[in-house]
């Protein structure tokens, strides 16, 4: 039996002839994940940093998505060796590691995905879906082939260190998060600020020079196209929860009379 799903996001990016468009899946719902997987996008990101996802819900979504012609990346809540080990054992093959601010942190992320002596991943293939419970021959020797690692550049410190981060062996791509980047620059909520866009573009340029793919989050269509023209090889252009929020608001605006022009109300 060959290794399952050996085409990683790293392999896809190496042969892509255009920027790859994807979306966030944040609901924690396998049904929504499957719905999005069949939409025709190139890739989806299951998020556990800012979304209600556990090991169990991630597993259910991986199972729901399996078989659809879409590439799946998963973001853990933190750059943590134990969590990364658990994600890999679930069968996650493409990781997006958040808040990587230095080459040392990038090295730690890569080490968490490799068995010794190349890394520190704990060995539990007999218990793991990734190895099909030891039904995959030579899994321990070849597991690295099935994993790609992208790290997030989302702070001013990370931008300054981007060349060193890109030079880390095993970092397959970088991905810019303009929201956190803006906050770290004292520009909270101003992802479109010229200084933020310039920082993103600096990272895109550094990745091109390093020969590695770079991606970015951009829900504004004009900004997304700008970054694609500037060299972004993969991009997130929407999210399941955002689409549902705006779509339901549009229905309410169309069919429910507004009271004194008020919009949706929120209570905590």
mmCIF file of N, CA and C in Angstrom, residues 6-90:
data_model
loop_
_atom_site.group_PDB
_atom_site.id
_atom_site.type_symbol
_atom_site.label_atom_id
_atom_site.label_comp_id
_atom_site.label_asym_id
_atom_site.label_seq_id
_atom_site.Cartn_x
_atom_site.Cartn_y
_atom_site.Cartn_z
ATOM 1 N N UNK A 6 0.009 11.488 -0.699
ATOM 2 C CA UNK A 6 1.387 11.953 -0.618
ATOM 3 C C UNK A 6 1.612 13.299 -1.296
ATOM 4 N N UNK A 7 0.649 13.785 -2.052
ATOM 5 C CA UNK A 7 0.802 15.102 -2.662
ATOM 6 C C UNK A 7 0.509 16.167 -1.625
ATOM 7 N N UNK A 8 1.548 16.828 -1.141
ATOM 8 C CA UNK A 8 1.377 17.863 -0.128
ATOM 9 C C UNK A 8 1.181 19.221 -0.776
ATOM 10 N N UNK A 9 0.850 20.196 0.045
ATOM 11 C CA UNK A 9 0.715 21.555 -0.458
ATOM 12 C C UNK A 9 2.043 22.051 -1.015
ATOM 13 N N UNK A 10 3.137 21.589 -0.431
ATOM 14 C CA UNK A 10 4.468 21.913 -0.945
ATOM 15 C C UNK A 10 4.599 21.455 -2.397
ATOM 16 N N UNK A 11 4.160 20.235 -2.683
ATOM 17 C CA UNK A 11 4.243 19.703 -4.042
ATOM 18 C C UNK A 11 3.336 20.466 -4.994
ATOM 19 N N UNK A 12 2.158 20.819 -4.517
ATOM 20 C CA UNK A 12 1.214 21.558 -5.354
ATOM 21 C C UNK A 12 1.783 22.924 -5.721
ATOM 22 N N UNK A 13 2.350 23.619 -4.719
ATOM 23 C CA UNK A 13 2.895 24.947 -4.980
ATOM 24 C C UNK A 13 4.070 24.888 -5.949
ATOM 25 N N UNK A 14 4.799 23.801 -5.931
ATOM 26 C CA UNK A 14 5.972 23.683 -6.809
ATOM 27 C C UNK A 14 5.584 23.629 -8.280
ATOM 28 N N UNK A 15 4.360 23.210 -8.563
ATOM 29 C CA UNK A 15 3.933 23.073 -9.953
ATOM 30 C C UNK A 15 2.793 24.019 -10.331
ATOM 31 N N UNK A 16 2.336 24.831 -9.393
ATOM 32 C CA UNK A 16 1.201 25.717 -9.674
ATOM 33 C C UNK A 16 1.578 26.760 -10.718
ATOM 34 N N UNK A 17 0.674 26.983 -11.642
ATOM 35 C CA UNK A 17 0.909 27.958 -12.707
ATOM 36 C C UNK A 17 0.181 29.274 -12.467
ATOM 37 N N UNK A 18 -0.504 29.374 -11.340
ATOM 38 C CA UNK A 18 -1.230 30.589 -10.972
ATOM 39 C C UNK A 18 -1.372 30.613 -9.457
ATOM 40 N N UNK A 19 -1.705 31.760 -8.890
ATOM 41 C CA UNK A 19 -1.952 31.803 -7.439
ATOM 42 C C UNK A 19 -3.149 30.920 -7.077
ATOM 43 N N UNK A 20 -3.056 30.243 -5.950
ATOM 44 C CA UNK A 20 -4.104 29.335 -5.504
ATOM 45 C C UNK A 20 -5.015 30.043 -4.505
ATOM 46 N N UNK A 21 -6.302 30.043 -4.793
ATOM 47 C CA UNK A 21 -7.283 30.753 -3.966
ATOM 48 C C UNK A 21 -7.966 29.783 -3.012
ATOM 49 N N UNK A 22 -8.049 30.209 -1.754
ATOM 50 C CA UNK A 22 -8.670 29.360 -0.752
ATOM 51 C C UNK A 22 -9.522 30.152 0.215
ATOM 52 N N UNK A 23 -10.099 29.436 1.198
ATOM 53 C CA UNK A 23 -10.945 30.065 2.197
ATOM 54 C C UNK A 23 -10.741 29.401 3.549
ATOM 55 N N UNK A 24 -11.087 30.160 4.588
ATOM 56 C CA UNK A 24 -11.068 29.657 5.947
ATOM 57 C C UNK A 24 -12.297 28.798 6.193
ATOM 58 N N UNK A 25 -12.128 27.734 6.985
ATOM 59 C CA UNK A 25 -13.246 26.968 7.521
ATOM 60 C C UNK A 25 -13.120 27.032 9.035
ATOM 61 N N UNK A 26 -13.982 27.814 9.649
ATOM 62 C CA UNK A 26 -13.855 28.163 11.066
ATOM 63 C C UNK A 26 -15.027 27.696 11.921
ATOM 64 N N UNK A 27 -16.039 27.134 11.322
ATOM 65 C CA UNK A 27 -17.263 26.813 12.042
ATOM 66 C C UNK A 27 -17.126 25.615 12.963
ATOM 67 N N UNK A 28 -16.162 24.747 12.678
ATOM 68 C CA UNK A 28 -16.037 23.520 13.443
ATOM 69 C C UNK A 28 -16.981 22.427 12.981
ATOM 70 N N UNK A 29 -17.679 22.670 11.889
ATOM 71 C CA UNK A 29 -18.694 21.740 11.404
ATOM 72 C C UNK A 29 -18.178 20.899 10.246
ATOM 73 N N UNK A 30 -18.224 19.565 10.350
ATOM 74 C CA UNK A 30 -17.854 18.723 9.208
ATOM 75 C C UNK A 30 -18.747 18.960 8.000
ATOM 76 N N UNK A 31 -20.022 19.242 8.246
ATOM 77 C CA UNK A 31 -20.938 19.503 7.137
ATOM 78 C C UNK A 31 -20.515 20.739 6.359
ATOM 79 N N UNK A 32 -20.204 21.820 7.079
ATOM 80 C CA UNK A 32 -19.770 23.049 6.412
ATOM 81 C C UNK A 32 -18.421 22.827 5.722
ATOM 82 N N UNK A 33 -17.522 22.076 6.363
ATOM 83 C CA UNK A 33 -16.232 21.785 5.748
ATOM 84 C C UNK A 33 -16.416 21.044 4.432
ATOM 85 N N UNK A 34 -17.312 20.071 4.416
ATOM 86 C CA UNK A 34 -17.562 19.313 3.187
ATOM 87 C C UNK A 34 -18.193 20.211 2.127
ATOM 88 N N UNK A 35 -19.120 21.060 2.554
ATOM 89 C CA UNK A 35 -19.756 21.989 1.618
ATOM 90 C C UNK A 35 -18.713 22.880 0.949
ATOM 91 N N UNK A 36 -17.802 23.406 1.750
ATOM 92 C CA UNK A 36 -16.759 24.286 1.213
ATOM 93 C C UNK A 36 -15.754 23.519 0.358
ATOM 94 N N UNK A 37 -15.485 22.274 0.726
ATOM 95 C CA UNK A 37 -14.511 21.469 -0.018
ATOM 96 C C UNK A 37 -14.953 21.232 -1.454
ATOM 97 N N UNK A 38 -16.253 21.205 -1.675
ATOM 98 C CA UNK A 38 -16.764 20.967 -3.019
ATOM 99 C C UNK A 38 -17.086 22.219 -3.804
ATOM 100 N N UNK A 39 -16.652 23.375 -3.303
ATOM 101 C CA UNK A 39 -17.028 24.642 -3.932
ATOM 102 C C UNK A 39 -16.235 24.969 -5.185
ATOM 103 N N UNK A 40 -15.083 24.316 -5.379
ATOM 104 C CA UNK A 40 -14.264 24.617 -6.538
ATOM 105 C C UNK A 40 -13.037 25.446 -6.241
ATOM 106 N N UNK A 41 -12.812 25.786 -4.974
ATOM 107 C CA UNK A 41 -11.600 26.505 -4.597
ATOM 108 C C UNK A 41 -10.399 25.555 -4.612
ATOM 109 N N UNK A 42 -9.209 26.147 -4.610
ATOM 110 C CA UNK A 42 -7.998 25.333 -4.656
ATOM 111 C C UNK A 42 -7.664 24.703 -3.310
ATOM 112 N N UNK A 43 -7.949 25.438 -2.225
ATOM 113 C CA UNK A 43 -7.559 24.921 -0.908
ATOM 114 C C UNK A 43 -8.445 25.512 0.169
ATOM 115 N N UNK A 44 -8.479 24.850 1.305
ATOM 116 C CA UNK A 44 -9.186 25.370 2.464
ATOM 117 C C UNK A 44 -8.276 25.280 3.683
ATOM 118 N N UNK A 45 -8.519 26.179 4.617
ATOM 119 C CA UNK A 45 -7.767 26.205 5.869
ATOM 120 C C UNK A 45 -8.718 25.947 7.029
ATOM 121 N N UNK A 46 -8.529 24.826 7.696
ATOM 122 C CA UNK A 46 -9.262 24.551 8.930
ATOM 123 C C UNK A 46 -8.500 25.229 10.065
ATOM 124 N N UNK A 47 -9.164 26.117 10.774
ATOM 125 C CA UNK A 47 -8.489 26.936 11.776
ATOM 126 C C UNK A 47 -8.834 26.501 13.192
ATOM 127 N N UNK A 48 -7.802 26.410 14.030
ATOM 128 C CA UNK A 48 -8.025 26.113 15.446
ATOM 129 C C UNK A 48 -7.449 27.196 16.347
ATOM 130 N N UNK A 49 -6.915 28.274 15.753
ATOM 131 C CA UNK A 49 -6.373 29.350 16.585
ATOM 132 C C UNK A 49 -7.485 30.274 17.075
ATOM 133 N N UNK A 50 -8.369 30.649 16.170
ATOM 134 C CA UNK A 50 -9.440 31.574 16.520
ATOM 135 C C UNK A 50 -10.818 30.947 16.308
ATOM 136 N N UNK A 51 -10.880 29.636 16.311
ATOM 137 C CA UNK A 51 -12.132 28.943 16.009
ATOM 138 C C UNK A 51 -12.355 27.805 17.001
ATOM 139 N N UNK A 52 -13.603 27.360 17.158
ATOM 140 C CA UNK A 52 -13.922 26.336 18.158
ATOM 141 C C UNK A 52 -13.632 24.925 17.660
ATOM 142 N N UNK A 53 -12.368 24.652 17.351
ATOM 143 C CA UNK A 53 -11.977 23.352 16.835
ATOM 144 C C UNK A 53 -11.115 22.596 17.834
ATOM 145 N N UNK A 54 -11.459 21.350 18.039
ATOM 146 C CA UNK A 54 -10.700 20.438 18.889
ATOM 147 C C UNK A 54 -10.101 19.348 18.012
ATOM 148 N N UNK A 55 -9.345 18.429 18.624
ATOM 149 C CA UNK A 55 -8.828 17.293 17.876
ATOM 150 C C UNK A 55 -9.971 16.509 17.235
ATOM 151 N N UNK A 56 -11.050 16.350 17.983
ATOM 152 C CA UNK A 56 -12.173 15.566 17.483
ATOM 153 C C UNK A 56 -12.850 16.236 16.289
ATOM 154 N N UNK A 57 -13.060 17.548 16.353
ATOM 155 C CA UNK A 57 -13.740 18.211 15.237
ATOM 156 C C UNK A 57 -12.827 18.302 14.017
ATOM 157 N N UNK A 58 -11.523 18.457 14.240
ATOM 158 C CA UNK A 58 -10.594 18.471 13.101
ATOM 159 C C UNK A 58 -10.601 17.119 12.401
ATOM 160 N N UNK A 59 -10.565 16.042 13.190
ATOM 161 C CA UNK A 59 -10.617 14.705 12.609
ATOM 162 C C UNK A 59 -11.887 14.520 11.788
ATOM 163 N N UNK A 60 -13.021 14.920 12.325
ATOM 164 C CA UNK A 60 -14.284 14.766 11.604
ATOM 165 C C UNK A 60 -14.278 15.557 10.299
ATOM 166 N N UNK A 61 -13.676 16.728 10.311
ATOM 167 C CA UNK A 61 -13.619 17.540 9.089
ATOM 168 C C UNK A 61 -12.666 16.926 8.057
ATOM 169 N N UNK A 62 -11.540 16.389 8.513
ATOM 170 C CA UNK A 62 -10.639 15.707 7.587
ATOM 171 C C UNK A 62 -11.352 14.539 6.918
ATOM 172 N N UNK A 63 -12.135 13.802 7.681
ATOM 173 C CA UNK A 63 -12.872 12.677 7.121
ATOM 174 C C UNK A 63 -13.947 13.149 6.148
ATOM 175 N N UNK A 64 -14.598 14.270 6.457
ATOM 176 C CA UNK A 64 -15.645 14.793 5.576
ATOM 177 C C UNK A 64 -15.072 15.308 4.263
ATOM 178 N N UNK A 65 -13.879 15.893 4.332
ATOM 179 C CA UNK A 65 -13.259 16.502 3.155
ATOM 180 C C UNK A 65 -12.594 15.459 2.261
ATOM 181 N N UNK A 66 -12.164 14.358 2.865
ATOM 182 C CA UNK A 66 -11.407 13.336 2.145
ATOM 183 C C UNK A 66 -12.136 12.928 0.867
ATOM 184 N N UNK A 67 -11.414 12.939 -0.241
ATOM 185 C CA UNK A 67 -12.013 12.538 -1.505
ATOM 186 C C UNK A 67 -12.433 13.694 -2.383
ATOM 187 N N UNK A 68 -12.514 14.898 -1.814
ATOM 188 C CA UNK A 68 -12.841 16.067 -2.628
ATOM 189 C C UNK A 68 -11.561 16.619 -3.268
ATOM 190 N N UNK A 69 -11.662 17.208 -4.438
ATOM 191 C CA UNK A 69 -10.479 17.721 -5.137
ATOM 192 C C UNK A 69 -10.038 19.078 -4.598
ATOM 193 N N UNK A 70 -9.655 19.110 -3.342
ATOM 194 C CA UNK A 70 -9.220 20.348 -2.709
ATOM 195 C C UNK A 70 -8.089 20.009 -1.751
ATOM 196 N N UNK A 71 -7.166 20.925 -1.594
ATOM 197 C CA UNK A 71 -6.046 20.727 -0.676
ATOM 198 C C UNK A 71 -6.387 21.378 0.658
ATOM 199 N N UNK A 72 -6.052 20.683 1.727
ATOM 200 C CA UNK A 72 -6.447 21.117 3.059
ATOM 201 C C UNK A 72 -5.230 21.441 3.905
ATOM 202 N N UNK A 73 -5.248 22.614 4.518
ATOM 203 C CA UNK A 73 -4.231 23.019 5.479
ATOM 204 C C UNK A 73 -4.928 23.197 6.824
ATOM 205 N N UNK A 74 -4.203 22.945 7.906
ATOM 206 C CA UNK A 74 -4.769 23.093 9.240
ATOM 207 C C UNK A 74 -3.862 23.985 10.069
ATOM 208 N N UNK A 75 -4.473 24.942 10.785
ATOM 209 C CA UNK A 75 -3.707 25.827 11.647
ATOM 210 C C UNK A 75 -3.966 25.480 13.114
ATOM 211 N N UNK A 76 -2.929 25.049 13.836
ATOM 212 C CA UNK A 76 -3.094 24.829 15.275
ATOM 213 C C UNK A 76 -3.155 26.166 16.002
ATOM 214 N N UNK A 77 -3.572 26.157 17.264
ATOM 215 C CA UNK A 77 -3.679 27.422 17.988
ATOM 216 C C UNK A 77 -2.335 28.012 18.383
ATOM 217 N N UNK A 78 -1.279 27.185 18.391
ATOM 218 C CA UNK A 78 0.018 27.646 18.874
ATOM 219 C C UNK A 78 1.100 26.737 18.314
ATOM 220 N N UNK A 79 2.297 27.247 18.239
ATOM 221 C CA UNK A 79 3.466 26.488 17.785
ATOM 222 C C UNK A 79 3.934 25.601 18.935
ATOM 223 N N UNK A 80 3.291 24.443 19.076
ATOM 224 C CA UNK A 80 3.514 23.578 20.229
ATOM 225 C C UNK A 80 3.835 22.162 19.758
ATOM 226 N N UNK A 81 4.911 21.591 20.262
ATOM 227 C CA UNK A 81 5.368 20.280 19.831
ATOM 228 C C UNK A 81 4.318 19.199 20.055
ATOM 229 N N UNK A 82 3.663 19.231 21.203
ATOM 230 C CA UNK A 82 2.684 18.195 21.516
ATOM 231 C C UNK A 82 1.466 18.308 20.601
ATOM 232 N N UNK A 83 0.948 19.514 20.426
ATOM 233 C CA UNK A 83 -0.214 19.694 19.555
ATOM 234 C C UNK A 83 0.107 19.297 18.114
ATOM 235 N N UNK A 84 1.262 19.696 17.646
ATOM 236 C CA UNK A 84 1.640 19.355 16.273
ATOM 237 C C UNK A 84 1.716 17.843 16.103
ATOM 238 N N UNK A 85 2.284 17.155 17.091
ATOM 239 C CA UNK A 85 2.333 15.690 17.058
ATOM 240 C C UNK A 85 0.930 15.114 16.939
ATOM 241 N N UNK A 86 0.002 15.627 17.731
ATOM 242 C CA UNK A 86 -1.362 15.112 17.694
ATOM 243 C C UNK A 86 -2.037 15.395 16.354
ATOM 244 N N UNK A 87 -1.808 16.578 15.808
ATOM 245 C CA UNK A 87 -2.382 16.911 14.504
ATOM 246 C C UNK A 87 -1.855 15.968 13.424
ATOM 247 N N UNK A 88 -0.553 15.734 13.438
ATOM 248 C CA UNK A 88 0.034 14.850 12.432
ATOM 249 C C UNK A 88 -0.523 13.437 12.567
ATOM 250 N N UNK A 89 -0.661 12.945 13.790
ATOM 251 C CA UNK A 89 -1.196 11.606 13.980
ATOM 252 C C UNK A 89 -2.638 11.494 13.497
ATOM 253 N N UNK A 90 -3.399 12.599 13.562
ATOM 254 C CA UNK A 90 -4.758 12.611 13.033
ATOM 255 C C UNK A 90 -4.787 12.437 11.516
#
